GROMACS .gro file of C-alpha atoms in nm:
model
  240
    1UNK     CA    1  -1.663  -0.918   2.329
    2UNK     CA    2  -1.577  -0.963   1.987
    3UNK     CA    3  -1.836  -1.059   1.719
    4UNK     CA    4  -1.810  -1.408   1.557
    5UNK     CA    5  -1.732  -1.415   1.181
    6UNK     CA    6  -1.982  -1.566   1.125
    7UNK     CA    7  -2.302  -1.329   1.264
    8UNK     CA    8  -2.076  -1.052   1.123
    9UNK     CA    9  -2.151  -1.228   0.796
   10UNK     CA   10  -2.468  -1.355   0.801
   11UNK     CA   11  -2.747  -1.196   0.567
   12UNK     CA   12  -2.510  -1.130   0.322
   13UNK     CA   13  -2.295  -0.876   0.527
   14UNK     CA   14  -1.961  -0.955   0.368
   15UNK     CA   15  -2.134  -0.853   0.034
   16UNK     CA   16  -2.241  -0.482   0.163
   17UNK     CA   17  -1.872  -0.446   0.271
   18UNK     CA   18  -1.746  -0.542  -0.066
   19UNK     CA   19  -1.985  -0.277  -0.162
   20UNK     CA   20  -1.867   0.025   0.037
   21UNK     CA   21  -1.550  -0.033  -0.093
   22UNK     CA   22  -1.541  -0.069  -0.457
   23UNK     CA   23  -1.772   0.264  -0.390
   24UNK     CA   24  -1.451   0.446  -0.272
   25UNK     CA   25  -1.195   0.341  -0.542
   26UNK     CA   26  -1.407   0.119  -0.821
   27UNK     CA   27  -1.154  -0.162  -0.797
   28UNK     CA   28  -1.317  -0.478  -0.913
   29UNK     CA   29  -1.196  -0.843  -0.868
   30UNK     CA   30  -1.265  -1.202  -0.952
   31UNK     CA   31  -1.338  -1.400  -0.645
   32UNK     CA   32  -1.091  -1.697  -0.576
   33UNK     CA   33  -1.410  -1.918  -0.562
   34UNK     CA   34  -1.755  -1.851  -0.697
   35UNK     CA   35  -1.939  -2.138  -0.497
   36UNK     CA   36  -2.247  -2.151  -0.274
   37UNK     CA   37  -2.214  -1.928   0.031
   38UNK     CA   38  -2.199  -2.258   0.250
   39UNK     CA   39  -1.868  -2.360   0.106
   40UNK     CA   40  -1.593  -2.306   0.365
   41UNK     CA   41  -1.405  -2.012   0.281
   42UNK     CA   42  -1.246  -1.746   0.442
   43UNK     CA   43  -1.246  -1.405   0.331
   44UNK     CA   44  -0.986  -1.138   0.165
   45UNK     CA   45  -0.928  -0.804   0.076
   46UNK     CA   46  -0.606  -0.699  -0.079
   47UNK     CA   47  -0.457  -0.314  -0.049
   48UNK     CA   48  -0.152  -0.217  -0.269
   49UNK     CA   49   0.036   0.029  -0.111
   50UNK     CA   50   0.388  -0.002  -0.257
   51UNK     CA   51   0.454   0.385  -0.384
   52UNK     CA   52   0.640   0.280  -0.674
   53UNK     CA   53   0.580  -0.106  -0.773
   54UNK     CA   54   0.416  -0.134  -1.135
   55UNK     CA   55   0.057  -0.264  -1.135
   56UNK     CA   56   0.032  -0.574  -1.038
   57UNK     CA   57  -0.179  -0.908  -1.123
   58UNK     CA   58  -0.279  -1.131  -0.807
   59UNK     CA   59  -0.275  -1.476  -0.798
   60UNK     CA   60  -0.370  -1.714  -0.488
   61UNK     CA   61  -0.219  -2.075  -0.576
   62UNK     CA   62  -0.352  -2.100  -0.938
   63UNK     CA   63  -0.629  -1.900  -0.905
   64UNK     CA   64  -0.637  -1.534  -1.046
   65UNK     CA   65  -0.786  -1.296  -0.785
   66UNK     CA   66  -0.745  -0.953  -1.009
   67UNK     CA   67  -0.991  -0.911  -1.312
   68UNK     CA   68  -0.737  -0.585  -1.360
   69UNK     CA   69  -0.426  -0.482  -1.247
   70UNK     CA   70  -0.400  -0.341  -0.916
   71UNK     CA   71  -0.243  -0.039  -0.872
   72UNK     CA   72  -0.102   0.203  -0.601
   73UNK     CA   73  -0.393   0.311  -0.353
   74UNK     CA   74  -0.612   0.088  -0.512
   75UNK     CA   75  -0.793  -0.221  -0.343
   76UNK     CA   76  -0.971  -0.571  -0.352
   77UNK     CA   77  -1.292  -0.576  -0.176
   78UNK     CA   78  -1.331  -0.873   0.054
   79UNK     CA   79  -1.402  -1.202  -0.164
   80UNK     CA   80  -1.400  -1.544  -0.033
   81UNK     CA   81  -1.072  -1.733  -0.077
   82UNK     CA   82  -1.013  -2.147  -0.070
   83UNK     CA   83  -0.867  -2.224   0.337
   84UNK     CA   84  -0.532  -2.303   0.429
   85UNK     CA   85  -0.210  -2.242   0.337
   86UNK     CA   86  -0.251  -2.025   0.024
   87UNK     CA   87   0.085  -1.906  -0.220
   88UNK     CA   88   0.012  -1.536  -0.299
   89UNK     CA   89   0.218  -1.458  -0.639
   90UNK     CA   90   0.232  -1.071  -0.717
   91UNK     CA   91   0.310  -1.018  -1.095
   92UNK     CA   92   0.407  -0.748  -1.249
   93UNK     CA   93   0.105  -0.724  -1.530
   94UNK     CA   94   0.319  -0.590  -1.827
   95UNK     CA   95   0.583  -0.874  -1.828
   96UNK     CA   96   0.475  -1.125  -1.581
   97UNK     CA   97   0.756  -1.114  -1.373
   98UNK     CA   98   0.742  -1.192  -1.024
   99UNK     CA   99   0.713  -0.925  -0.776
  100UNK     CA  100   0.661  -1.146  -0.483
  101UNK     CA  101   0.551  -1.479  -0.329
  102UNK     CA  102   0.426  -1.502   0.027
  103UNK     CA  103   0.243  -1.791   0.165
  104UNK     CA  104   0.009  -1.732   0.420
  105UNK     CA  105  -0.247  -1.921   0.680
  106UNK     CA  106  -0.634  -1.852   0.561
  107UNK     CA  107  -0.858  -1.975   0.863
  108UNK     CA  108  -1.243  -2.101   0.737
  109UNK     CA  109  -1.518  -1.785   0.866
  110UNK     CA  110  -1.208  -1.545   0.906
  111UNK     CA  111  -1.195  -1.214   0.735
  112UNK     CA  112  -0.807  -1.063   0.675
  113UNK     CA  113  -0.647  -0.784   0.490
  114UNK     CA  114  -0.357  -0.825   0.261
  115UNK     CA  115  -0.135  -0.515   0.244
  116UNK     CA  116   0.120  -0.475  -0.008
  117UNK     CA  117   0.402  -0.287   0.123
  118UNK     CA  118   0.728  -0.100   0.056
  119UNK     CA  119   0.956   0.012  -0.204
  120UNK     CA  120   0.966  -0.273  -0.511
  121UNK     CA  121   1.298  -0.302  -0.499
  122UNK     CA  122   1.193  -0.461  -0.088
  123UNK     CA  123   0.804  -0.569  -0.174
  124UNK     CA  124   0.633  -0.712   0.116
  125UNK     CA  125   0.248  -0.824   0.148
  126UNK     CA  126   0.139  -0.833   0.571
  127UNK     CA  127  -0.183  -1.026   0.638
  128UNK     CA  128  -0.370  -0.918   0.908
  129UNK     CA  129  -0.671  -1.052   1.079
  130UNK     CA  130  -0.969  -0.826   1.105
  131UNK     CA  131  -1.140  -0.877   1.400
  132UNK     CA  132  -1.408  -0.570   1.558
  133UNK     CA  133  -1.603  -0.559   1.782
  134UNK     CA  134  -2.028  -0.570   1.762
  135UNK     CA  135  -2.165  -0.191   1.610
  136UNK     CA  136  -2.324   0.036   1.826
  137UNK     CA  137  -2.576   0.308   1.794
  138UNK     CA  138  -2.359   0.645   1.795
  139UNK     CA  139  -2.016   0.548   1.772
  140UNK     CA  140  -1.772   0.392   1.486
  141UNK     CA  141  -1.507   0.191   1.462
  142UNK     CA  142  -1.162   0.293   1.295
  143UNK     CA  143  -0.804   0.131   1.300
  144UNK     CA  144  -0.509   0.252   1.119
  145UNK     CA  145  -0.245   0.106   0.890
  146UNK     CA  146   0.082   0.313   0.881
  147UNK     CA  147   0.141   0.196   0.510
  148UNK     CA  148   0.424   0.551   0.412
  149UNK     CA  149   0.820   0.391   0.432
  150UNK     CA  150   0.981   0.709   0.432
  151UNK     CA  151   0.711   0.896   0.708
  152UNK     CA  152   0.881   0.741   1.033
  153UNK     CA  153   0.697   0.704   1.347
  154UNK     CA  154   0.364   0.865   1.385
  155UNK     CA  155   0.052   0.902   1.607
  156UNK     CA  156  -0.323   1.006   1.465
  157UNK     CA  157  -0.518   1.274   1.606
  158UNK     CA  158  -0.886   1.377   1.603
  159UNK     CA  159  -1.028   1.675   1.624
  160UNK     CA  160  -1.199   1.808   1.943
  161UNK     CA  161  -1.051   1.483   2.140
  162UNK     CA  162  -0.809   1.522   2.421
  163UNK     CA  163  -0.579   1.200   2.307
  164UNK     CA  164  -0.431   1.070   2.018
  165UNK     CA  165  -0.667   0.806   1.871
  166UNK     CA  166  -0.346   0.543   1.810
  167UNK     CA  167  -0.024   0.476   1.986
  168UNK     CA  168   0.309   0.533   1.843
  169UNK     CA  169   0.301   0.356   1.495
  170UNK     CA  170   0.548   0.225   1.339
  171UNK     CA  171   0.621   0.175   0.916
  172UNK     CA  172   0.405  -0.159   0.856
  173UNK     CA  173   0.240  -0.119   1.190
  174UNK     CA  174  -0.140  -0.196   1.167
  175UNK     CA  175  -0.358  -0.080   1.498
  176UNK     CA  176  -0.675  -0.319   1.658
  177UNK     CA  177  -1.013  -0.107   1.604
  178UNK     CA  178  -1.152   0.132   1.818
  179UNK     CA  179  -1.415   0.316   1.906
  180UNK     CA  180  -1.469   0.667   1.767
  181UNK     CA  181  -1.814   0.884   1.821
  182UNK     CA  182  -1.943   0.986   1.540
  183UNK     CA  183  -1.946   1.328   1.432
  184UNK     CA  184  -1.716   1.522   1.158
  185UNK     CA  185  -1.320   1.546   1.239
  186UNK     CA  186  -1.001   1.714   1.118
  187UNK     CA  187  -0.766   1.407   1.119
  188UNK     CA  188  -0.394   1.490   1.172
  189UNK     CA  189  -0.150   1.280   1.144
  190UNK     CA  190   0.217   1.359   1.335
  191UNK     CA  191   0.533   1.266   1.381
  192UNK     CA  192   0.633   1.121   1.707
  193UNK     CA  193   1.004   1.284   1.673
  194UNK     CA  194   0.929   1.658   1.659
  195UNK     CA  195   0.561   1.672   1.664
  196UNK     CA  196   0.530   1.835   1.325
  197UNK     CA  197   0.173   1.730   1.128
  198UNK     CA  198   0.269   1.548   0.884
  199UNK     CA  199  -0.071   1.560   0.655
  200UNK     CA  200  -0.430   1.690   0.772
  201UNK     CA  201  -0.766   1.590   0.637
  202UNK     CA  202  -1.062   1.842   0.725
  203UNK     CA  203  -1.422   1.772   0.762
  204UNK     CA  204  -1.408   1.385   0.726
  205UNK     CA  205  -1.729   1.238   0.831
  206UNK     CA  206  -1.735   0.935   1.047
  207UNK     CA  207  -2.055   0.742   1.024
  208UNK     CA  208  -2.188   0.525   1.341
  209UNK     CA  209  -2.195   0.164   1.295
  210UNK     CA  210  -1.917   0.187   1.055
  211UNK     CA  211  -1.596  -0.006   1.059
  212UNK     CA  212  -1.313   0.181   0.880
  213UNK     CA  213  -0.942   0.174   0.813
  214UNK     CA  214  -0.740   0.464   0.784
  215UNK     CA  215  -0.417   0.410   0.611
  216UNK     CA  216  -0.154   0.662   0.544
  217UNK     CA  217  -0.008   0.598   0.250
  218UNK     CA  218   0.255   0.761  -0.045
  219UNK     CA  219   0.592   0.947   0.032
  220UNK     CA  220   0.649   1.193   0.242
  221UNK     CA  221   1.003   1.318   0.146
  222UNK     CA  222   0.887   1.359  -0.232
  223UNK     CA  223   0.604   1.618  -0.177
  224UNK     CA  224   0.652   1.628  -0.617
  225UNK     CA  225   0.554   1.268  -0.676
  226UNK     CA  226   0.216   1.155  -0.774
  227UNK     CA  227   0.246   0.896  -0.490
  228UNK     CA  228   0.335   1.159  -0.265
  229UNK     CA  229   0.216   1.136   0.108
  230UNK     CA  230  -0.182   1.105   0.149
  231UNK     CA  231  -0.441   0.951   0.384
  232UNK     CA  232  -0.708   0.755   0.312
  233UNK     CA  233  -1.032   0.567   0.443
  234UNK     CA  234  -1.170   0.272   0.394
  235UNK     CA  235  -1.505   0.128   0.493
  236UNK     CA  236  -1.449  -0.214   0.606
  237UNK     CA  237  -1.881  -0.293   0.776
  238UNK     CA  238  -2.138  -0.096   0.747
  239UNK     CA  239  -2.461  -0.131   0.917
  240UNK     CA  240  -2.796  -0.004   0.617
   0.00000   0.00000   0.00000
């Protein structure tokens, strides 16, 4: 059974996720609202995964969500955000030009993710709720995001377990959470076509009553680019 937003929440939760991230990547943001914690809100975090878009300045309606541009690989932390229907305007943060508008549906006690996808010649932003299930002693929870336009179909191992962790994923594909033991893993992740590993990540420690996203990320066919094919993970919960 899942976990209401709202316990998930409570004690100041949503604040210890916001931690973990900014611990990975040191992305900072200004919160769409900066109101009492019983102010309706729902609650963001925003991934920018386009390989070669220019940093980009964030905007929900009026309000500026980036204190900085947001770059490739780089991320918002979750931050509460006004309800309803909310224009997202991506800017390009040297001219101001538009990248992209997208409205989308913010629910009050929700928690989404916003990923910013594809090439910027075809920018797209995907919101997705984030629902898990309640932590448990030994085991974590991990989902994956399939962010790479140029990796085609793929399917993410773990070492030392029999079956693939995901189904066949698709570009823009994001899975539900699972449940991983923890322990330390090679993660592989391969093409569904030929089988071939695509990229492999040794000794990554998964932590129980953590909630993480992996995303794959960057190009594969340009192995020479600084945004060439990588993984990464996220902590989404953690439990002190």
């Amino acid at each position: 059974m899942f976990k209401s937003t709202l316990s998930r929440f409570h004690s100041f939760k949503i604040r210890l996720a916001a931690v973990a991230s900014i611990a990975i990547l040191g992305t900072s943001c200004l919160n769409d609202i900066e109101t009492p914690i019983s102010t309706p809100a729902a609650y963001v975090s925003i991934y920018q995964s386009s390989p070669d878009a220019p940093d980009m300045e964030i905007f929900a309606d009026a309000n500026r969500v980036t204190s900085q541009p947001l770059g490739f690989s780089e991320f918002i932390a979750y931050s509460p955000f006004f309800t309803g229907e909310r224009l997202f305007r991506f800017l390009n943060s040297i001219n101001g030009g538009t990248l992209l508008e997208k409205n989308f549906q913010l629910e009050v006690n929700e928690i989404y993710s916003v990923f910013v996808l594809d090439h910027a010649t075809d920018l797209d932003a995907k919101l997705v709720k984030d629902d898990w299930e309640d932590t448990k002693a030994d085991f974590a929870q991990i989902r994956f995001a399939h962010l790479s336009p140029d990796a085609g179909e793929v399917f993410v191992e773990l070492s030392g377990l029999q079956a693939p962790i995901t189904a066949n994923t698709l570009f823009k594909d994001v899975t539900g959470f699972g449940e991983v033991e923890k322990g330390t893993y090679d993660i592989l992740i391969k093409s569904v076509e030929n089988g071939e590993t695509l990229i492999e990540i040794k000794n990554v420690k998964i932590k129980e009553k953590n909630v993480y996203t992996l995303l794959l990320r960057g190009l594969y066919e340009e192995p020479t680019n600084q945004n060439s094919l990588d993984l990464q993970l996220i902590t989404n919960y953690f439990e002190l």
